Tab-separated table of C-alpha atoms and ligand atoms in Angstrom:
chain	number	residue	atom	x	y	z
A	41	UNK	CA	-80.612	85.742	71.023
A	42	UNK	CA	-79.633	87.889	73.960
A	43	UNK	CA	-77.126	86.151	76.241
A	44	UNK	CA	-77.677	87.292	79.821
A	45	UNK	CA	-76.173	86.743	83.252
A	46	UNK	CA	-78.490	85.309	85.860
A	47	UNK	CA	-77.934	88.243	88.196
A	48	UNK	CA	-79.420	90.613	85.601
A	49	UNK	CA	-82.627	88.631	85.049
A	50	UNK	CA	-84.813	90.549	87.539
A	51	UNK	CA	-84.484	93.512	85.153
A	52	UNK	CA	-85.367	91.436	82.088
A	53	UNK	CA	-88.843	90.170	82.972
A	54	UNK	CA	-90.851	89.387	79.846
A	55	UNK	CA	-87.769	89.109	77.618
A	56	UNK	CA	-86.418	86.065	75.878
A	57	UNK	CA	-82.821	85.332	76.891
A	58	UNK	CA	-80.183	82.671	76.745
A	59	UNK	CA	-78.155	81.621	79.797
A	60	UNK	CA	-74.882	79.684	79.640
A	61	UNK	CA	-74.101	77.706	82.767
A	62	UNK	CA	-74.021	74.391	84.586
A	63	UNK	CA	-76.739	72.227	86.039
A	64	UNK	CA	-76.712	72.648	89.799
A	65	UNK	CA	-79.670	70.477	90.648
A	66	UNK	CA	-82.914	69.253	89.174
A	67	UNK	CA	-86.221	67.722	90.125
A	68	UNK	CA	-89.208	66.524	88.195
A	69	UNK	CA	-92.917	66.399	88.685
A	70	UNK	CA	-95.103	64.842	85.958
A	71	UNK	CA	-94.887	66.980	82.849
A	72	UNK	CA	-92.531	69.457	84.525
A	73	UNK	CA	-88.741	69.476	84.881
A	74	UNK	CA	-87.193	72.053	87.195
A	75	UNK	CA	-83.553	72.657	86.347
A	76	UNK	CA	-81.528	74.801	88.729
A	77	UNK	CA	-78.848	76.334	86.539
A	78	UNK	CA	-75.919	78.334	87.896
A	79	UNK	CA	-73.671	80.570	85.835
A	80	UNK	CA	-71.364	81.958	88.538
A	81	UNK	CA	-73.412	85.119	88.863
A	82	UNK	CA	-76.414	83.405	90.414
A	83	UNK	CA	-78.865	80.513	90.424
A	84	UNK	CA	-81.875	80.221	88.175
A	85	UNK	CA	-84.842	77.902	88.149
A	86	UNK	CA	-85.483	76.945	84.532
A	87	UNK	CA	-88.872	75.320	84.067
A	88	UNK	CA	-89.424	72.868	81.219
A	89	UNK	CA	-93.084	72.078	80.491
A	90	UNK	CA	-93.594	69.008	78.293
A	91	UNK	CA	-96.406	70.364	76.057
A	92	UNK	CA	-94.378	73.490	75.236
A	93	UNK	CA	-91.084	71.948	74.062
A	94	UNK	CA	-89.851	69.622	71.337
A	95	UNK	CA	-89.026	65.970	72.003
A	96	UNK	CA	-85.323	66.768	71.781
A	97	UNK	CA	-85.530	69.484	74.458
A	98	UNK	CA	-87.612	67.242	76.727
A	99	UNK	CA	-85.134	64.355	76.416
A	100	UNK	CA	-82.183	66.595	77.135
A	101	UNK	CA	-83.940	68.117	80.139
A	102	UNK	CA	-84.518	64.592	81.387
A	103	UNK	CA	-81.001	63.360	80.712
A	104	UNK	CA	-78.879	66.305	81.816
A	105	UNK	CA	-76.744	65.425	84.820
A	106	UNK	CA	-75.399	67.461	87.745
A	107	UNK	CA	-72.651	69.899	86.649
A	108	UNK	CA	-73.134	69.304	82.925
A	109	UNK	CA	-72.432	72.508	81.058
A	110	UNK	CA	-75.461	73.699	79.154
A	111	UNK	CA	-77.494	76.593	77.869
A	112	UNK	CA	-81.140	77.369	78.368
A	113	UNK	CA	-83.284	79.750	76.387
A	114	UNK	CA	-86.659	81.122	77.311
A	115	UNK	CA	-88.792	83.922	78.660
A	116	UNK	CA	-88.031	85.478	82.044
A	117	UNK	CA	-91.068	85.267	84.337
A	118	UNK	CA	-91.633	86.904	87.668
A	119	UNK	CA	-91.894	84.290	90.426
A	120	UNK	CA	-91.733	85.454	93.995
A	121	UNK	CA	-90.819	82.025	95.371
A	122	UNK	CA	-87.701	81.634	93.208
A	123	UNK	CA	-84.270	82.928	94.166
A	124	UNK	CA	-83.927	86.412	92.701
A	125	UNK	CA	-87.687	86.598	92.216
A	126	UNK	CA	-87.636	85.246	88.649
A	127	UNK	CA	-87.627	81.958	86.780
A	128	UNK	CA	-87.173	80.964	83.160
A	129	UNK	CA	-89.907	79.418	81.033
A	130	UNK	CA	-87.731	77.225	78.834
A	131	UNK	CA	-88.313	77.130	75.080
A	132	UNK	CA	-85.042	75.536	74.096
A	133	UNK	CA	-81.948	74.117	75.739
A	134	UNK	CA	-78.753	72.298	74.823
A	135	UNK	CA	-76.140	70.253	76.630
A	136	UNK	CA	-72.607	71.471	75.886
A	137	UNK	CA	-70.746	68.760	77.805
A	138	UNK	CA	-72.554	65.966	79.584
A	139	UNK	CA	-70.989	65.421	83.011
A	140	UNK	CA	-70.292	61.855	84.147
A	141	UNK	CA	-71.072	61.166	87.787
A	142	UNK	CA	-69.952	64.321	89.613
A	143	UNK	CA	-67.697	63.601	92.603
A	144	UNK	CA	-69.339	66.156	94.882
A	145	UNK	CA	-72.997	65.452	95.567
A	146	UNK	CA	-75.416	67.022	98.023
A	147	UNK	CA	-74.600	64.248	100.523
A	148	UNK	CA	-71.961	64.794	103.220
A	149	UNK	CA	-68.287	64.440	102.252
A	150	UNK	CA	-65.203	64.309	104.473
A	151	UNK	CA	-62.963	67.355	104.576
A	152	UNK	CA	-59.994	65.547	103.019
A	153	UNK	CA	-62.131	64.416	100.120
A	154	UNK	CA	-63.401	67.927	99.600
A	155	UNK	CA	-59.909	69.443	99.799
A	156	UNK	CA	-58.644	66.905	97.261
A	157	UNK	CA	-61.432	68.146	95.008
A	158	UNK	CA	-60.993	71.803	95.879
A	159	UNK	CA	-61.003	72.692	92.173
A	160	UNK	CA	-64.547	71.319	91.959
A	161	UNK	CA	-65.625	72.180	95.513
A	162	UNK	CA	-65.307	75.868	94.573
A	163	UNK	CA	-68.503	75.454	92.526
A	164	UNK	CA	-70.679	74.642	95.504
A	165	UNK	CA	-72.886	77.351	96.872
A	166	UNK	CA	-71.230	77.716	100.232
A	167	UNK	CA	-67.748	78.034	98.707
A	168	UNK	CA	-69.119	80.396	96.092
A	169	UNK	CA	-70.511	82.647	98.825
A	170	UNK	CA	-67.213	82.620	100.759
A	171	UNK	CA	-65.195	83.621	97.684
A	172	UNK	CA	-67.651	86.427	96.937
A	173	UNK	CA	-67.182	87.776	100.448
A	174	UNK	CA	-63.406	87.473	100.093
A	175	UNK	CA	-63.610	89.349	96.800
A	176	UNK	CA	-65.643	92.143	98.373
A	177	UNK	CA	-63.201	92.378	101.275
A	178	UNK	CA	-60.204	92.632	98.939
A	179	UNK	CA	-61.832	95.369	96.915
A	180	UNK	CA	-62.865	97.224	100.080
A	181	UNK	CA	-59.263	97.084	101.342
A	182	UNK	CA	-57.847	98.557	98.152
A	183	UNK	CA	-60.580	101.183	98.061
A	184	UNK	CA	-59.932	102.162	101.703
A	185	UNK	CA	-56.321	102.939	100.909
A	186	UNK	CA	-56.967	104.464	97.511
A	187	UNK	CA	-59.441	106.952	98.947
A	188	UNK	CA	-56.857	107.957	101.537
A	189	UNK	CA	-54.070	108.467	98.990
A	190	UNK	CA	-51.957	105.479	99.979
A	191	UNK	CA	-49.677	104.162	97.255
A	192	UNK	CA	-49.587	100.418	96.624
A	193	UNK	CA	-45.986	99.191	96.689
A	194	UNK	CA	-45.715	95.519	95.832
A	195	UNK	CA	-43.044	93.794	97.868
A	196	UNK	CA	-40.933	90.900	96.618
A	197	UNK	CA	-41.720	87.277	97.412
A	198	UNK	CA	-38.151	86.007	97.030
A	199	UNK	CA	-36.071	87.647	99.748
A	200	UNK	CA	-32.609	87.342	101.260
A	201	UNK	CA	-33.699	87.594	104.922
A	202	UNK	CA	-36.358	86.903	107.547
A	203	UNK	CA	-38.893	89.455	108.759
A	204	UNK	CA	-40.874	87.535	111.363
A	205	UNK	CA	-38.364	85.198	112.969
A	206	UNK	CA	-36.383	82.382	111.457
A	207	UNK	CA	-38.482	79.446	112.689
A	208	UNK	CA	-41.125	79.671	109.964
A	209	UNK	CA	-38.969	80.438	106.932
A	210	UNK	CA	-39.415	78.609	103.662
A	211	UNK	CA	-35.975	78.287	102.169
A	212	UNK	CA	-35.224	77.901	98.499
A	213	UNK	CA	-32.173	77.889	96.290
A	214	UNK	CA	-31.587	81.024	94.236
A	215	UNK	CA	-28.869	80.514	91.605
A	216	UNK	CA	-26.466	79.086	94.125
A	217	UNK	CA	-27.550	81.341	96.978
A	218	UNK	CA	-30.117	80.852	99.716
A	219	UNK	CA	-33.369	82.715	99.391
A	220	UNK	CA	-36.531	82.746	101.497
A	221	UNK	CA	-40.191	83.160	100.657
A	222	UNK	CA	-41.431	86.411	102.151
A	223	UNK	CA	-43.102	86.247	105.565
A	224	UNK	CA	-44.199	89.874	105.306
A	225	UNK	CA	-43.646	92.820	102.978
A	226	UNK	CA	-43.032	95.191	105.856
A	227	UNK	CA	-39.281	95.639	105.594
A	228	UNK	CA	-39.691	96.690	101.966
A	229	UNK	CA	-42.497	99.085	102.791
A	230	UNK	CA	-40.524	101.111	105.305
A	231	UNK	CA	-38.155	102.514	102.637
A	232	UNK	CA	-41.169	103.112	100.399
A	233	UNK	CA	-42.844	105.126	103.183
A	234	UNK	CA	-39.878	107.494	102.992
A	235	UNK	CA	-40.542	107.841	99.270
A	236	UNK	CA	-44.343	108.209	99.347
A	237	UNK	CA	-45.455	108.876	102.937
A	238	UNK	CA	-48.399	106.485	103.035
A	239	UNK	CA	-47.977	103.089	101.395
A	240	UNK	CA	-49.352	99.583	101.559
A	241	UNK	CA	-48.628	96.193	100.103
A	242	UNK	CA	-51.028	93.335	99.578
A	243	UNK	CA	-49.723	90.000	98.512
A	244	UNK	CA	-49.082	86.382	99.351
A	245	UNK	CA	-46.896	85.650	102.358
A	246	UNK	CA	-45.447	82.372	103.563
A	247	UNK	CA	-44.889	80.748	106.919
A	248	UNK	CA	-43.568	77.237	107.340
A	249	UNK	CA	-45.994	76.507	110.182
A	250	UNK	CA	-45.232	72.983	111.283
A	251	UNK	CA	-48.387	72.651	113.309
A	252	UNK	CA	-51.934	71.899	112.288
A	253	UNK	CA	-54.270	74.544	113.614
A	254	UNK	CA	-57.460	76.012	112.294
A	255	UNK	CA	-55.860	79.466	112.268
A	256	UNK	CA	-52.716	78.827	110.251
A	257	UNK	CA	-52.006	78.492	106.563
A	258	UNK	CA	-48.519	78.152	105.118
A	259	UNK	CA	-49.444	80.571	102.323
A	260	UNK	CA	-51.787	83.441	103.097
A	261	UNK	CA	-52.530	86.939	101.879
A	262	UNK	CA	-51.531	89.875	103.987
A	263	UNK	CA	-52.333	93.545	103.572
A	264	UNK	CA	-49.849	95.871	105.234
A	265	UNK	CA	-50.036	99.664	105.525
A	266	UNK	CA	-46.940	101.627	106.545
A	267	UNK	CA	-47.125	105.330	107.361
A	268	UNK	CA	-44.369	107.908	107.745
A	269	UNK	CA	-44.585	110.078	110.899
A	270	UNK	CA	-47.357	107.942	112.348
A	271	UNK	CA	-47.099	107.243	116.077
A	272	UNK	CA	-48.470	104.331	118.045
A	273	UNK	CA	-51.825	105.761	119.114
A	274	UNK	CA	-52.592	106.854	115.569
A	275	UNK	CA	-51.705	103.362	114.396
A	276	UNK	CA	-54.305	101.926	116.753
A	277	UNK	CA	-56.835	104.437	115.391
A	278	UNK	CA	-55.997	103.427	111.827
A	279	UNK	CA	-56.434	99.719	112.576
A	280	UNK	CA	-59.805	100.414	114.173
A	281	UNK	CA	-60.990	102.647	111.354
A	282	UNK	CA	-59.802	100.093	108.792
A	283	UNK	CA	-61.478	97.018	110.243
A	284	UNK	CA	-64.742	98.753	111.172
A	285	UNK	CA	-65.075	100.208	107.690
A	286	UNK	CA	-64.342	96.860	106.033
A	287	UNK	CA	-66.890	95.053	108.180
A	288	UNK	CA	-69.556	97.693	107.507
A	289	UNK	CA	-68.985	97.542	103.774
A	290	UNK	CA	-69.006	93.760	103.493
A	291	UNK	CA	-72.132	93.579	105.655
A	292	UNK	CA	-73.857	96.059	103.385
A	293	UNK	CA	-72.837	94.478	100.104
A	294	UNK	CA	-72.894	90.742	100.783
A	295	UNK	CA	-76.298	90.162	102.340
A	296	UNK	CA	-77.162	87.409	99.871
A	297	UNK	CA	-73.884	85.594	100.544
A	298	UNK	CA	-74.323	85.824	104.304
A	299	UNK	CA	-77.822	84.419	103.903
A	300	UNK	CA	-76.471	81.451	101.926
A	301	UNK	CA	-73.900	80.858	104.652
A	302	UNK	CA	-76.617	81.153	107.287
A	303	UNK	CA	-74.310	83.578	109.068
A	304	UNK	CA	-75.901	85.426	111.964
A	305	UNK	CA	-74.794	88.913	110.912
A	306	UNK	CA	-76.090	90.514	114.105
A	307	UNK	CA	-72.896	89.070	115.648
A	308	UNK	CA	-70.829	91.123	113.165
A	309	UNK	CA	-72.688	94.408	113.454
A	310	UNK	CA	-70.958	95.647	116.628
A	311	UNK	CA	-67.618	95.447	114.769
A	312	UNK	CA	-68.905	97.804	112.072
A	313	UNK	CA	-68.644	100.794	114.402
A	314	UNK	CA	-65.889	102.394	116.458
A	315	UNK	CA	-64.408	102.462	119.008
A	316	UNK	CA	-63.021	99.012	119.794
A	317	UNK	CA	-61.903	98.189	123.326
A	318	UNK	CA	-58.154	98.620	123.995
A	319	UNK	CA	-56.376	96.598	126.625
A	320	UNK	CA	-52.828	97.036	127.869
A	321	UNK	CA	-50.841	93.779	127.826
A	322	UNK	CA	-50.552	93.849	131.637
A	323	UNK	CA	-54.317	94.133	131.967
A	324	UNK	CA	-54.731	91.319	129.464
A	325	UNK	CA	-52.530	89.084	131.644
A	326	UNK	CA	-54.604	90.035	134.692
A	327	UNK	CA	-57.837	89.311	132.832
A	328	UNK	CA	-56.557	85.881	131.809
A	329	UNK	CA	-55.394	85.092	135.329
A	330	UNK	CA	-58.885	86.049	136.519
A	331	UNK	CA	-60.291	83.501	134.080
A	332	UNK	CA	-58.058	80.775	135.488
A	333	UNK	CA	-55.262	80.759	132.889
A	334	UNK	CA	-51.767	79.928	134.148
A	335	UNK	CA	-50.215	82.894	132.400
A	336	UNK	CA	-47.429	85.136	133.684
A	337	UNK	CA	-46.292	88.577	132.709
A	338	UNK	CA	-43.887	88.018	129.813
A	339	UNK	CA	-45.737	85.095	128.261
A	340	UNK	CA	-47.032	85.210	124.719
A	341	UNK	CA	-50.690	84.359	124.178
A	342	UNK	CA	-51.773	81.217	122.383
A	343	UNK	CA	-55.021	80.529	120.600
A	344	UNK	CA	-56.965	79.718	123.772
A	345	UNK	CA	-55.775	82.876	125.493
A	346	UNK	CA	-56.746	84.949	122.466
A	347	UNK	CA	-60.203	83.418	122.471
A	348	UNK	CA	-60.581	84.227	126.161
A	349	UNK	CA	-59.385	87.811	125.650
A	350	UNK	CA	-61.905	88.537	122.922
A	351	UNK	CA	-64.645	90.888	123.904
A	352	UNK	CA	-68.127	89.513	124.550
A	353	UNK	CA	-69.668	92.460	122.722
A	354	UNK	CA	-68.715	91.187	119.257
A	355	UNK	CA	-66.149	93.958	118.746
A	356	UNK	CA	-62.507	93.108	118.134
A	357	UNK	CA	-60.220	93.977	121.026
A	358	UNK	CA	-56.833	95.653	120.678
A	359	UNK	CA	-54.056	94.437	122.969
A	360	UNK	CA	-51.238	96.969	123.265
A	361	UNK	CA	-47.650	97.288	124.549
A	362	UNK	CA	-46.442	93.695	124.670
A	363	UNK	CA	-43.122	92.821	126.293
A	364	UNK	CA	-40.440	93.524	123.694
A	365	UNK	CA	-38.887	90.103	124.306
A	366	UNK	CA	-41.822	88.231	122.762
A	367	UNK	CA	-42.185	90.485	119.743
A	368	UNK	CA	-40.311	91.078	116.479
A	369	UNK	CA	-36.887	92.730	116.324
A	370	UNK	CA	-38.027	95.934	114.580
A	371	UNK	CA	-40.492	97.219	117.181
A	372	UNK	CA	-39.963	100.585	118.876
A	373	UNK	CA	-39.657	100.382	122.670
A	374	UNK	CA	-42.326	102.086	124.769
A	375	UNK	CA	-40.709	105.330	126.061
A	376	UNK	CA	-42.546	104.835	129.414
A	377	UNK	CA	-41.102	101.334	129.838
A	378	UNK	CA	-38.448	100.227	127.348
A	379	UNK	CA	-38.968	96.570	128.250
A	380	UNK	CA	-42.246	96.866	126.371
A	381	UNK	CA	-42.769	97.383	122.666
A	382	UNK	CA	-45.174	99.787	120.998
A	383	UNK	CA	-46.915	96.733	119.587
A	384	UNK	CA	-50.532	96.116	118.760
A	385	UNK	CA	-52.476	92.919	118.175
A	386	UNK	CA	-56.131	93.017	117.219
A	387	UNK	CA	-58.119	89.981	118.316
A	388	UNK	CA	-61.358	89.143	116.541
A	389	UNK	CA	-64.338	88.001	118.616
A	390	UNK	CA	-65.832	84.512	118.835
A	391	UNK	CA	-62.556	82.618	118.782
A	392	UNK	CA	-61.194	83.881	115.455
A	393	UNK	CA	-57.977	85.039	117.092
A	394	UNK	CA	-55.399	87.595	116.010
A	395	UNK	CA	-56.325	89.367	112.783
A	396	UNK	CA	-53.833	92.241	112.968
A	397	UNK	CA	-50.267	92.542	114.220
A	398	UNK	CA	-48.433	95.844	114.052
A	399	UNK	CA	-46.159	98.333	115.761
A	400	UNK	CA	-44.261	101.565	115.685
A	401	UNK	CA	-40.819	100.841	114.166
A	402	UNK	CA	-37.451	101.364	115.758
A	403	UNK	CA	-36.075	104.781	114.823
A	404	UNK	CA	-32.549	104.518	116.218
A	405	UNK	CA	-29.853	103.001	114.018
A	406	UNK	CA	-27.841	101.809	117.029
A	407	UNK	CA	-30.792	100.089	118.693
A	408	UNK	CA	-31.808	98.394	115.462
A	409	UNK	CA	-28.261	97.133	114.923
A	410	UNK	CA	-28.328	95.731	118.458
A	411	UNK	CA	-31.677	94.015	117.930
A	412	UNK	CA	-30.503	92.399	114.711
A	413	UNK	CA	-27.584	90.988	116.657
A	414	UNK	CA	-29.699	89.882	119.647
A	415	UNK	CA	-32.055	88.048	117.299
A	416	UNK	CA	-29.061	86.379	115.583
A	417	UNK	CA	-30.089	87.775	112.219
A	418	UNK	CA	-27.464	87.982	109.449
A	419	UNK	CA	-26.418	91.619	109.569
A	420	UNK	CA	-25.352	91.959	105.947
A	421	UNK	CA	-28.757	90.900	104.639
A	422	UNK	CA	-30.220	93.870	106.537
A	423	UNK	CA	-27.815	96.632	105.479
A	424	UNK	CA	-30.354	98.087	103.083
A	425	UNK	CA	-32.974	98.074	105.846
A	426	UNK	CA	-30.589	99.923	108.150
A	427	UNK	CA	-30.250	102.583	105.442
A	428	UNK	CA	-33.818	103.681	106.249
A	429	UNK	CA	-32.377	104.864	109.596
A	430	UNK	CA	-29.092	106.128	108.146
A	431	UNK	CA	-30.479	108.385	105.460
A	432	UNK	CA	-33.187	110.647	106.850
A	433	UNK	CA	-34.650	108.474	109.589
A	434	UNK	CA	-38.227	109.227	110.594
A	435	UNK	CA	-40.856	107.850	112.972
A	436	UNK	CA	-43.169	105.391	111.254
A	437	UNK	CA	-45.608	102.638	112.033
A	438	UNK	CA	-47.658	99.981	110.317
A	439	UNK	CA	-49.506	96.742	110.676
A	440	UNK	CA	-50.354	93.579	108.805
A	441	UNK	CA	-53.748	91.937	108.495
A	442	UNK	CA	-54.093	88.366	107.285
A	443	UNK	CA	-57.174	88.383	105.141
A	444	UNK	CA	-58.062	84.704	105.542
A	445	UNK	CA	-58.480	85.239	109.288
A	446	UNK	CA	-60.886	88.058	108.515
A	447	UNK	CA	-62.771	86.046	105.893
A	448	UNK	CA	-63.083	83.169	108.375
A	449	UNK	CA	-64.462	85.511	111.010
A	450	UNK	CA	-66.874	87.285	108.666
A	451	UNK	CA	-68.170	84.015	107.208
A	452	UNK	CA	-68.204	82.142	110.511
A	453	UNK	CA	-65.853	79.391	109.249
A	454	UNK	CA	-64.432	76.844	111.629
A	455	UNK	CA	-61.085	76.642	109.770
A	456	UNK	CA	-58.983	78.926	107.541
A	457	UNK	CA	-58.839	76.306	104.784
A	458	UNK	CA	-62.170	77.450	103.358
A	459	UNK	CA	-61.177	81.146	103.378
A	460	UNK	CA	-58.676	80.898	100.506
A	461	UNK	CA	-59.311	79.411	97.052
A	462	UNK	CA	-56.484	76.848	97.199
A	463	UNK	CA	-55.301	76.331	100.785
A	464	UNK	CA	-51.699	75.409	101.509
A	465	UNK	CA	-51.360	73.532	104.767
A	466	UNK	CA	-48.794	71.370	106.520
A	467	UNK	CA	-49.940	68.292	104.608
A	468	UNK	CA	-51.507	69.884	101.607
A	469	UNK	CA	-50.035	71.090	98.330
A	470	UNK	CA	-52.692	69.534	96.077
A	471	UNK	CA	-54.499	70.619	93.944
B	654	LIG	O1	-48.364	89.333	113.373
B	654	LIG	P1	-47.652	89.075	112.085
B	654	LIG	O2	-46.646	88.012	112.053
B	654	LIG	O3	-47.054	90.483	111.651
B	654	LIG	C1	-46.229	90.726	110.610
B	654	LIG	O4	-45.919	89.943	109.750
B	654	LIG	C2	-45.824	92.175	110.499
B	654	LIG	N1	-44.570	92.244	109.741
B	654	LIG	C3	-46.926	92.954	109.846
B	654	LIG	C4	-46.623	94.425	109.790
B	654	LIG	O5	-46.475	95.058	110.808
B	654	LIG	N2	-46.549	94.975	108.592
B	654	LIG	O6	-48.741	88.743	110.963
B	654	LIG	C5	-49.747	89.673	110.666
B	654	LIG	C6	-51.074	88.969	110.480
B	654	LIG	C7	-51.589	88.236	111.704
B	654	LIG	O7	-52.219	89.122	112.602
B	654	LIG	C8	-52.558	87.262	111.088
B	654	LIG	O8	-53.766	87.922	110.733
B	654	LIG	C9	-51.861	86.898	109.806
B	654	LIG	O9	-50.970	87.951	109.504
B	654	LIG	N3	-51.116	85.642	109.907
B	654	LIG	C10	-51.538	84.464	109.398
B	654	LIG	N4	-52.651	84.136	108.729
B	654	LIG	C11	-52.784	82.852	108.325
B	654	LIG	N5	-51.861	81.897	108.531
B	654	LIG	C12	-50.718	82.182	109.195
B	654	LIG	N6	-49.802	81.228	109.370
B	654	LIG	C13	-50.526	83.516	109.666
B	654	LIG	N7	-49.525	84.151	110.335
B	654	LIG	C14	-49.901	85.427	110.459
B	655	LIG	MG1	-48.599	88.524	115.233
């Protein structure tokens, strides 16, 4: 018997196949049992007709419960009304493991309940669709860089020092020394850019965010390119090219998933093409003031400000040249106004907030030493990082994109917790 995946069935019409999977749902009508079976690759309506099956098959079709693991065997039939355009005329079936009452039912559940059952929640169709979109995004990211000859340089997770400020560091003990979980791979990429020119890292990063917001996880995945000789304007171009290409590709390849999520993809289409609007920080402050925000030059933007700064068109907006004082220690000053940094934030539309943060990096050894001091960072933990300036310094720039923020935006999620398989939040380390 040929074992098939549900997604391949449209090409197997008329053939007899066996599907291994789980019962998603079922309904009955007289001599008919309709079993919706899922196998991870898709959903299949398996039709059991009493006169055509043995007593054993009929009883099992009647007794199989939601999420029982099972197999069904039968002939693939064209059926325009079914998902995928096919259904299975069942000849035989078997229950592998009968499921006792499944905790997650089609009725409404509270978010805490669902998060406590995240390991099971992943099976539901909405979560399945989100993870498929995440998977496509991850592959598109790697492909983007591969096709442009970037080299993937994995950065360490256990580190001796902070990258993005000391307030969100997770500390741990490392054989009698203090170590921190990485907030960003950037510092390790800069030396690698001197070795390879164009590099990126893509891994888990950690921030001890002590607030509950819909935009923050304590563990999230960040992709970070770093490019030797790249200047600020080219960095903005790269960010724009990157995000527009990712959006276009996911839109093209995940239509089924977007349909399951009931996502209005016309809202995403503008972001699939360049250019994106660019807004100087000073103009952003003026725009916010015009909208009634009590914001002054020099202030950082919070979630509400970011939402208000987003473009109505559906394109992300790039805010440039922030005051150096509110940005990270490693950012190159703007030569036109050294109180500003050559910093870039990309804000997604529709309230999804900052998806990218990046900058040109400080080139001068002396200035970097001063910044490390001003930010009260432990100098000796950064000696190796200073070496990048000591031994053949070079202009370079890069950015980081948190992929859960992008998944949330693409999928239209109200909270980042659904954008990652196992979310880590202020009050959540289980499962
Ligand atoms: O702006 P951030 O802090 O930048 C950096 O870490 C730089 N070192 C990156 C670089 O230049 N190589 O973070 C970058 C992105 C944010 O724009 C956001 O998308 C995401 O990481 N991010 C978070 N995502 C989820 N939960 C959090 N707590 C996040 N903090 C940042
Ligand atoms: Mg940022």
